[in-house]
Amino acid sequence: MNKKRILLLISFLVFIAFISYDAFMSYTQFVSAQISTLENSTAQDPLSLPDLFAKVEKSVVQVTEVDYSNELGSRLGSGFVYDNNGHVITNYHVVVPGSNNNDELQVTFLDGTVYSADLVGSDQDADLAVIEVKNITSDKLTPLPLANSSTLRIGESVVAIGNPFGLSGSMTEGIVSGLGRLLPSNENGENFAGTISSFPIPNIIQTDAAINPGNSGGPLIDTQGRVIGINTAIFSSTGVYSGVGFAIPSNTISKVATSLIQTGSYRHPYIGIVGLSLSPDLSKQIGLSQAKGFLITSITEGSPAEKADLQEGSTTKTFNGREINTGGDIILNIDNREVTKIDDILAYLESQKQVGDKVHLTILRDNAIRELDLVLGERPSPDKIDSSLNDFPNRLPPQNGDSNDPEELYDDCVSVVGKSLCDFLFKR
């Protein structure tokens, strides 16, 4: 009897185990199917170009700074709706705060409705500005979402939407043709408003989507209608499109715009150094065995670099017909990240650091490796920067080529979009 009960109990337990295993496997397959379905449901196919335009057309606007005192016309650019509070993102050089007290900002939607707008905040160093549309209802606002620009890859399809030459609602298609570019500061020390732009802008997106005067401030979007950048500049020897355009990445927009809305300004982290990226020729001339790092030629008085006891160049040498100060510290690493050029420092500070943060520098001084810490300060305003301390390398070539008469091209540009924007494009 006991043996029968034991066998019966064992049989029962085996049966329960089998049922449980079968149920578990069925549940596992069900969950796997649900996960697969969820993944498939979140994977979106690229929109067709007509559908893409239809999705974003209500969000892209024309931004006009009406200058009643300028007989050559008003400054014209583009922008896009950022949130449901009426904030619109555009370029600093489209609105240029303080250029004329009589100026009036206007925002025009694709359907032709025009609204007045107030400047909320601006940042010249990032070439970004936030304006707020006045007396607009919420049903008129369709914000564009920002994508994560750090995930971009060269070759991805992009679309630029804006108002080139005042032609509203224009759309051009292209690809991401380069990443991590450095948009240089104005080589003349002046932008179109006559103020000093002393710092390059890092992490710039390069695109071959056609960008022309009037596109500035408009969105560069991906195939889902998300903003990956804001169209800012072109490289051209004529002042018009030549196949190379530049956009400020969306991650920079998100970081700067939030601060502009909250405080009206943005505080850029700052070291206070000027110098040159080491090329093989320069390294050989100053007696270095390898071309690596950033040579400090000058240090701004009172800057974090001076407080951290970084050393500037003290010996003047001629390199490529230009006098430079050598003998200064060479920055090899910042927070254990290799430095090969100034882009590496600027991109890291702008994307990862804030004013007051500490960074660790590895430097080469007198052929010996040294380590030091530095507390980042706030970048001075342009009017406090000596325009002669504008020694950054890797600039784009001057935009005043002689393949065409620059004066005729400039006059044609002015007649179409106004003097201020053409001054910017022709580096006047």
Coordinates of C-alpha atoms in Angstrom, one line a residue:
M1 CA 0.0 0.0 0.0
N2 CA 2.7 2.4 0.9
K3 CA 4.6 1.6 -2.3
K4 CA 1.5 2.3 -4.3
R5 CA 0.9 5.7 -2.5
I6 CA 4.5 6.6 -3.1
L7 CA 4.3 5.7 -6.8
L8 CA 1.0 7.6 -7.1
L9 CA 2.5 10.7 -5.4
I10 CA 5.6 10.6 -7.7
S11 CA 3.3 10.3 -10.8
F12 CA 1.3 13.2 -9.6
L13 CA 4.3 15.4 -9.0
V14 CA 5.7 14.5 -12.4
F15 CA 2.4 15.4 -14.0
I16 CA 2.3 18.8 -12.2
A17 CA 5.9 19.5 -13.2
F18 CA 5.0 18.8 -16.8
I19 CA 1.9 21.0 -16.8
S20 CA 3.9 23.8 -15.1
Y21 CA 6.7 23.6 -17.6
D22 CA 4.3 23.6 -20.5
A23 CA 2.5 26.6 -19.0
F24 CA 5.8 28.4 -18.4
M25 CA 7.0 27.8 -22.0
S26 CA 3.7 29.1 -23.4
Y27 CA 3.9 32.2 -21.2
T28 CA 7.5 32.8 -22.3
Q29 CA 6.5 32.5 -25.9
F30 CA 3.7 34.9 -25.3
V31 CA 5.9 37.5 -23.6
S32 CA 8.5 37.2 -26.3
A33 CA 5.8 37.7 -28.9
Q34 CA 4.6 40.8 -27.0
I35 CA 8.1 42.2 -26.8
S36 CA 8.6 41.6 -30.5
T37 CA 5.3 43.3 -31.2
L38 CA 6.3 46.3 -29.0
E39 CA 9.6 46.7 -30.7
N40 CA 8.0 46.5 -34.1
S41 CA 5.4 49.0 -33.1
T42 CA 8.0 51.6 -32.0
A43 CA 10.1 51.2 -35.2
Q44 CA 8.8 53.8 -37.6
D45 CA 9.4 53.8 -41.3
P46 CA 10.8 57.0 -42.9
L47 CA 8.1 59.4 -44.1
S48 CA 7.8 60.2 -47.7
L49 CA 9.0 63.7 -48.5
P50 CA 5.4 65.1 -49.1
D51 CA 4.2 63.5 -45.9
L52 CA 7.3 64.9 -44.1
F53 CA 6.6 68.4 -45.3
A54 CA 2.9 68.1 -44.4
K55 CA 3.9 67.0 -40.8
V56 CA 6.2 70.0 -40.2
E57 CA 4.9 72.8 -42.4
K58 CA 2.8 74.4 -39.6
S59 CA 5.8 74.5 -37.3
V60 CA 8.3 76.4 -39.5
V61 CA 8.0 80.1 -39.6
Q62 CA 9.6 83.2 -41.2
V63 CA 11.3 85.5 -38.8
T64 CA 11.7 89.1 -39.8
E65 CA 13.5 91.9 -38.0
V66 CA 11.7 95.0 -39.5
D67 CA 14.2 97.9 -39.5
Y68 CA 12.3 101.0 -40.4
S69 CA 15.5 103.1 -40.5
N70 CA 17.2 100.9 -43.1
E71 CA 16.2 101.7 -46.7
L72 CA 17.9 98.5 -47.9
G73 CA 15.4 96.4 -46.2
S74 CA 14.8 94.2 -43.1
R75 CA 16.7 91.2 -41.8
L76 CA 15.1 88.0 -42.9
G77 CA 15.4 84.4 -41.6
S78 CA 13.6 81.3 -40.5
G79 CA 12.6 79.6 -37.2
F80 CA 10.6 76.8 -35.8
V81 CA 8.0 76.4 -33.0
Y82 CA 9.7 75.1 -29.9
D83 CA 6.9 74.6 -27.4
N84 CA 3.2 75.3 -26.6
N85 CA 4.1 78.6 -24.9
G86 CA 4.8 80.3 -28.2
H87 CA 8.6 80.1 -28.1
V88 CA 10.3 80.0 -31.5
I89 CA 14.0 79.1 -32.0
T90 CA 16.1 81.0 -34.5
N91 CA 19.6 82.2 -35.1
Y92 CA 21.2 85.1 -33.2
H93 CA 22.3 86.6 -36.4
V94 CA 18.7 86.7 -37.6
V95 CA 17.5 89.0 -34.8
V96 CA 20.8 90.6 -33.5
P97 CA 19.5 92.1 -30.3
G98 CA 20.3 95.7 -29.6
S99 CA 21.2 96.5 -33.2
N100 CA 18.4 99.1 -33.4
N101 CA 16.0 100.1 -30.8
N102 CA 13.3 100.8 -33.4
D103 CA 13.4 97.2 -34.8
E104 CA 10.3 95.0 -34.6
L105 CA 10.3 91.3 -34.7
Q106 CA 7.6 89.5 -36.7
V107 CA 6.8 85.9 -37.1
T108 CA 4.9 84.7 -40.3
F109 CA 3.4 81.3 -40.5
L110 CA 3.0 79.4 -43.8
D111 CA -0.7 80.3 -44.1
G112 CA 0.4 84.0 -44.1
T113 CA -0.7 85.0 -40.7
V114 CA 1.7 87.5 -39.1
Y115 CA 2.4 88.0 -35.3
S116 CA 4.6 90.3 -33.4
A117 CA 7.2 88.7 -31.2
D118 CA 9.5 89.6 -28.3
L119 CA 13.1 88.5 -27.8
V120 CA 13.3 86.2 -24.8
G121 CA 17.0 85.5 -24.8
S122 CA 20.0 85.1 -27.1
D123 CA 23.5 83.7 -27.2
Q124 CA 25.9 85.0 -29.8
D125 CA 28.5 82.4 -29.1
A126 CA 26.1 79.6 -30.1
D127 CA 24.3 81.8 -32.7
L128 CA 21.0 80.9 -31.1
A129 CA 18.0 83.0 -30.0
V130 CA 14.6 82.4 -28.5
I131 CA 11.7 84.7 -29.3
E132 CA 8.1 84.5 -28.1
V133 CA 5.1 85.0 -30.3
K134 CA 2.6 87.4 -28.9
N135 CA -1.2 87.1 -28.9
I136 CA -1.3 83.6 -30.5
T137 CA -3.7 80.8 -29.6
S138 CA -2.6 77.3 -28.7
D139 CA -4.2 75.7 -31.7
K140 CA -1.8 77.7 -33.9
L141 CA 1.2 76.1 -32.2
T142 CA 2.7 72.8 -33.4
P143 CA 6.1 72.3 -31.7
L144 CA 8.7 70.2 -33.4
P145 CA 10.4 67.6 -31.3
L146 CA 14.2 67.5 -30.9
A147 CA 16.1 64.4 -31.9
N148 CA 19.3 63.2 -30.2
S149 CA 22.0 64.6 -32.5
S150 CA 24.7 62.5 -30.8
T151 CA 23.3 59.4 -32.6
L152 CA 23.6 60.9 -36.1
R153 CA 25.6 59.1 -38.7
I154 CA 27.2 60.4 -41.8
G155 CA 25.0 59.4 -44.8
E156 CA 21.6 59.8 -43.0
S157 CA 18.9 61.5 -45.0
V158 CA 18.0 65.0 -43.8
V159 CA 15.7 67.8 -45.0
A160 CA 16.1 71.6 -44.6
I161 CA 13.0 73.7 -44.4
G162 CA 12.9 77.5 -44.4
N163 CA 12.5 80.7 -46.4
P164 CA 15.5 81.1 -48.7
F165 CA 15.4 84.5 -50.4
G166 CA 12.0 85.0 -48.7
L167 CA 10.4 82.1 -50.6
S168 CA 8.3 80.7 -47.7
G169 CA 7.9 77.0 -47.1
S170 CA 10.8 75.8 -49.2
M171 CA 12.1 72.3 -48.7
T172 CA 15.5 70.8 -49.8
E173 CA 16.8 67.3 -49.4
G174 CA 20.2 66.0 -48.6
I175 CA 22.3 63.9 -46.3
V176 CA 24.5 64.4 -43.3
S177 CA 27.8 64.8 -45.0
G178 CA 30.0 65.5 -42.0
L179 CA 29.9 65.6 -38.2
G180 CA 31.9 67.3 -35.5
R181 CA 32.8 70.3 -37.6
L182 CA 34.1 73.5 -36.1
L183 CA 32.3 76.7 -37.3
P184 CA 34.9 79.4 -37.1
S185 CA 34.6 82.8 -35.5
N186 CA 34.5 85.7 -37.9
E187 CA 38.0 86.2 -39.4
N188 CA 37.6 90.0 -39.4
G189 CA 36.6 90.1 -35.7
E190 CA 33.2 91.5 -36.7
N191 CA 29.9 90.0 -37.7
F192 CA 27.2 91.8 -39.6
A193 CA 26.1 93.7 -36.5
G194 CA 29.6 95.0 -35.8
T195 CA 30.1 93.0 -32.6
I196 CA 33.0 90.7 -31.9
S197 CA 32.5 87.0 -32.3
S198 CA 35.6 85.5 -30.6
F199 CA 34.7 81.8 -30.3
P200 CA 34.2 79.0 -32.8
I201 CA 31.1 76.8 -32.5
P202 CA 31.9 73.0 -32.1
N203 CA 30.0 69.9 -32.9
I204 CA 28.5 71.4 -36.1
I205 CA 26.6 69.2 -38.5
Q206 CA 27.6 69.5 -42.2
T207 CA 25.0 68.8 -44.8
D208 CA 24.6 69.0 -48.6
A209 CA 20.9 70.0 -48.3
A210 CA 20.7 73.3 -50.2
I211 CA 20.8 76.2 -47.7
N212 CA 20.6 79.8 -48.9
P213 CA 20.1 83.3 -47.4
G214 CA 16.9 83.2 -45.5
N215 CA 17.3 79.6 -44.5
S216 CA 19.1 80.7 -41.3
G217 CA 17.3 79.6 -38.2
G218 CA 15.2 77.0 -40.0
P219 CA 15.2 73.4 -38.9
L220 CA 17.3 70.5 -40.3
I221 CA 15.0 67.5 -39.7
D222 CA 15.3 63.7 -40.0
T223 CA 12.9 61.5 -41.8
Q224 CA 10.6 61.4 -38.9
G225 CA 10.2 65.1 -38.7
R226 CA 12.4 65.6 -35.7
V227 CA 14.8 68.5 -35.5
I228 CA 18.5 67.4 -35.6
G229 CA 19.9 70.9 -36.1
I230 CA 19.3 74.5 -36.9
N231 CA 20.6 75.7 -40.3
T232 CA 23.1 78.4 -39.6
A233 CA 25.8 79.0 -42.2
I234 CA 27.1 78.0 -45.6
F235 CA 30.6 77.8 -47.0
S236 CA 30.8 79.6 -50.3
S237 CA 33.1 81.8 -52.3
T238 CA 30.1 83.7 -53.7
G239 CA 27.8 84.1 -50.7
V240 CA 25.2 81.6 -52.0
Y241 CA 24.9 77.9 -51.9
S242 CA 27.8 75.8 -53.0
G243 CA 27.0 72.3 -51.6
V244 CA 28.3 72.8 -48.0
G245 CA 25.9 73.9 -45.3
F246 CA 26.2 73.9 -41.5
A247 CA 23.7 73.3 -38.7
I248 CA 24.0 73.7 -35.0
P249 CA 23.1 70.3 -33.5
S250 CA 19.9 69.7 -31.6
N251 CA 21.7 68.7 -28.4
T252 CA 23.2 72.2 -28.3
I253 CA 19.8 73.7 -29.0
S254 CA 18.2 71.9 -26.1
K255 CA 20.9 72.9 -23.7
V256 CA 21.1 76.5 -24.7
A257 CA 17.4 77.2 -25.4
T258 CA 16.4 75.9 -21.9
S259 CA 18.7 78.4 -20.3
L260 CA 17.6 81.3 -22.6
I261 CA 14.0 80.7 -21.7
Q262 CA 14.7 80.5 -18.0
T263 CA 17.3 83.3 -17.6
G264 CA 17.7 85.1 -21.0
S265 CA 21.3 84.0 -21.4
Y266 CA 23.6 81.0 -21.4
R267 CA 26.9 80.6 -19.5
H268 CA 29.6 78.9 -21.6
P269 CA 32.4 77.1 -19.8
Y270 CA 35.7 78.7 -20.3
I271 CA 39.4 78.1 -19.9
G272 CA 41.0 81.2 -21.3
I273 CA 43.6 79.9 -23.7
V274 CA 44.6 80.7 -27.3
G275 CA 46.8 78.5 -29.4
L276 CA 47.4 76.1 -32.2
S277 CA 46.8 72.5 -33.0
L278 CA 50.2 70.8 -33.6
S279 CA 50.8 69.9 -37.2
P280 CA 53.8 67.7 -38.2
D281 CA 55.5 70.8 -39.7
L282 CA 55.0 72.9 -36.6
S283 CA 56.0 70.1 -34.3
K284 CA 59.2 69.6 -36.2
Q285 CA 60.0 73.3 -36.1
I286 CA 59.6 73.6 -32.3
G287 CA 61.5 70.4 -31.7
L288 CA 58.8 67.9 -30.9
S289 CA 59.0 64.2 -31.9
Q290 CA 55.2 63.8 -32.5
A291 CA 52.4 66.0 -33.7
K292 CA 49.9 65.7 -30.9
G293 CA 48.1 68.1 -28.6
F294 CA 47.2 71.8 -28.5
L295 CA 50.0 74.4 -28.1
I296 CA 49.1 77.3 -25.8
T297 CA 50.4 80.5 -27.3
S298 CA 48.6 83.0 -25.1
I299 CA 46.6 83.0 -21.9
T300 CA 43.9 85.5 -21.0
E301 CA 44.7 87.6 -17.9
G302 CA 42.6 86.5 -14.9
S303 CA 41.3 83.4 -16.6
P304 CA 41.0 79.9 -15.2
A305 CA 44.1 79.0 -17.2
E306 CA 46.1 81.6 -15.4
K307 CA 44.8 80.7 -12.0
A308 CA 45.7 77.0 -12.7
D309 CA 49.3 78.1 -13.6
L310 CA 49.2 77.0 -17.2
Q311 CA 52.0 78.6 -19.1
E312 CA 51.9 80.4 -22.4
G313 CA 54.5 80.7 -25.1
S314 CA 57.5 82.9 -24.5
T315 CA 59.6 82.4 -27.6
T316 CA 58.5 84.0 -30.9
K317 CA 59.1 82.0 -34.1
T318 CA 57.9 82.4 -37.7
F319 CA 55.8 79.6 -39.1
N320 CA 54.3 79.8 -42.6
G321 CA 55.0 83.5 -42.6
R322 CA 53.3 84.1 -39.3
E323 CA 54.8 84.9 -35.9
I324 CA 53.7 82.5 -33.1
N325 CA 54.7 82.2 -29.5
T326 CA 56.2 78.8 -28.7
G327 CA 57.5 77.2 -25.6
G328 CA 54.1 77.2 -23.9
D329 CA 52.3 74.2 -22.4
I330 CA 50.9 71.5 -24.7
I331 CA 47.6 70.1 -23.7
L332 CA 47.6 66.3 -24.4
N333 CA 44.5 65.2 -22.5
I334 CA 41.4 66.7 -20.8
D335 CA 39.7 64.3 -18.3
N336 CA 41.7 61.5 -19.9
R337 CA 40.3 62.3 -23.3
E338 CA 43.0 62.7 -26.0
V339 CA 43.4 66.2 -27.4
T340 CA 44.7 66.4 -31.0
K341 CA 43.2 69.8 -31.8
I342 CA 41.2 72.7 -30.3
D343 CA 38.0 71.0 -31.5
D344 CA 38.4 68.3 -29.0
I345 CA 38.6 70.7 -26.1
L346 CA 35.7 72.9 -27.2
A347 CA 33.4 70.0 -28.1
Y348 CA 34.0 68.4 -24.8
L349 CA 33.4 71.5 -22.7
E350 CA 30.3 72.5 -24.6
S351 CA 28.7 69.1 -24.5
Q352 CA 29.8 67.7 -21.2
K353 CA 30.7 70.5 -18.8
Q354 CA 29.3 73.6 -17.1
V355 CA 30.7 76.7 -15.4
G356 CA 32.2 75.7 -12.1
D357 CA 33.1 72.1 -13.1
K358 CA 36.6 70.8 -12.6
V359 CA 38.6 69.3 -15.4
H360 CA 41.9 67.4 -15.2
L361 CA 44.6 68.3 -17.8
T362 CA 47.6 66.3 -18.9
I363 CA 50.2 68.7 -20.3
L364 CA 53.6 68.6 -21.8
R365 CA 56.0 71.2 -20.3
D366 CA 59.7 71.3 -20.9
N367 CA 59.5 67.8 -22.3
A368 CA 58.0 66.4 -19.1
I369 CA 54.4 65.2 -18.5
R370 CA 52.5 67.1 -15.8
E371 CA 49.0 66.8 -14.3
L372 CA 46.9 69.6 -13.0
D373 CA 43.3 70.5 -12.2
L374 CA 41.4 73.5 -13.5
V375 CA 38.0 75.0 -12.5
L376 CA 36.1 76.2 -15.5
G377 CA 35.0 79.8 -15.5
E378 CA 32.3 81.7 -17.4
R379 CA 33.2 82.8 -20.9
P380 CA 33.5 86.6 -21.0
S381 CA 31.1 88.7 -23.1
P382 CA 32.3 89.6 -26.6
D383 CA 33.0 93.2 -25.7
K384 CA 35.5 92.1 -23.0
I385 CA 37.5 89.9 -25.4
D386 CA 40.5 91.2 -27.2
S387 CA 39.8 90.5 -30.9
S388 CA 43.5 89.9 -31.5
L389 CA 43.3 86.8 -29.3
N390 CA 41.6 85.0 -32.1
D391 CA 44.1 82.4 -33.0
F392 CA 42.1 79.3 -33.5
P393 CA 43.1 77.0 -36.4
N394 CA 41.0 74.9 -38.7
R395 CA 39.0 77.8 -40.1
L396 CA 37.1 77.6 -43.3
P397 CA 38.8 79.4 -46.2
P398 CA 37.8 83.1 -46.6
Q399 CA 34.5 83.6 -48.4
N400 CA 35.7 86.3 -50.8
G401 CA 36.9 84.3 -53.7
D402 CA 37.6 86.1 -57.0
S403 CA 35.9 83.6 -59.3
N404 CA 33.1 86.3 -59.6
D405 CA 33.1 90.0 -58.9
P406 CA 32.3 90.1 -55.1
E407 CA 30.9 93.6 -55.2
E408 CA 28.3 92.7 -57.8
L409 CA 27.4 89.5 -55.9
Y410 CA 27.1 91.5 -52.7
D411 CA 24.9 94.1 -54.4
D412 CA 22.6 91.4 -55.8
C413 CA 22.4 89.8 -52.4
V414 CA 21.4 93.1 -50.7
S415 CA 18.7 93.7 -53.3
V416 CA 17.1 90.4 -52.4
V417 CA 17.4 89.8 -48.7
G418 CA 18.8 93.0 -47.2
K419 CA 22.1 94.4 -46.1
S420 CA 22.5 92.8 -42.7
L421 CA 22.2 89.2 -43.8
C422 CA 24.5 89.8 -46.8
D423 CA 27.1 91.5 -44.5
F424 CA 27.2 88.2 -42.5
L425 CA 27.4 86.0 -45.6
F426 CA 30.1 88.1 -47.3
K427 CA 32.1 88.6 -44.0
R428 CA 31.5 92.4 -44.1

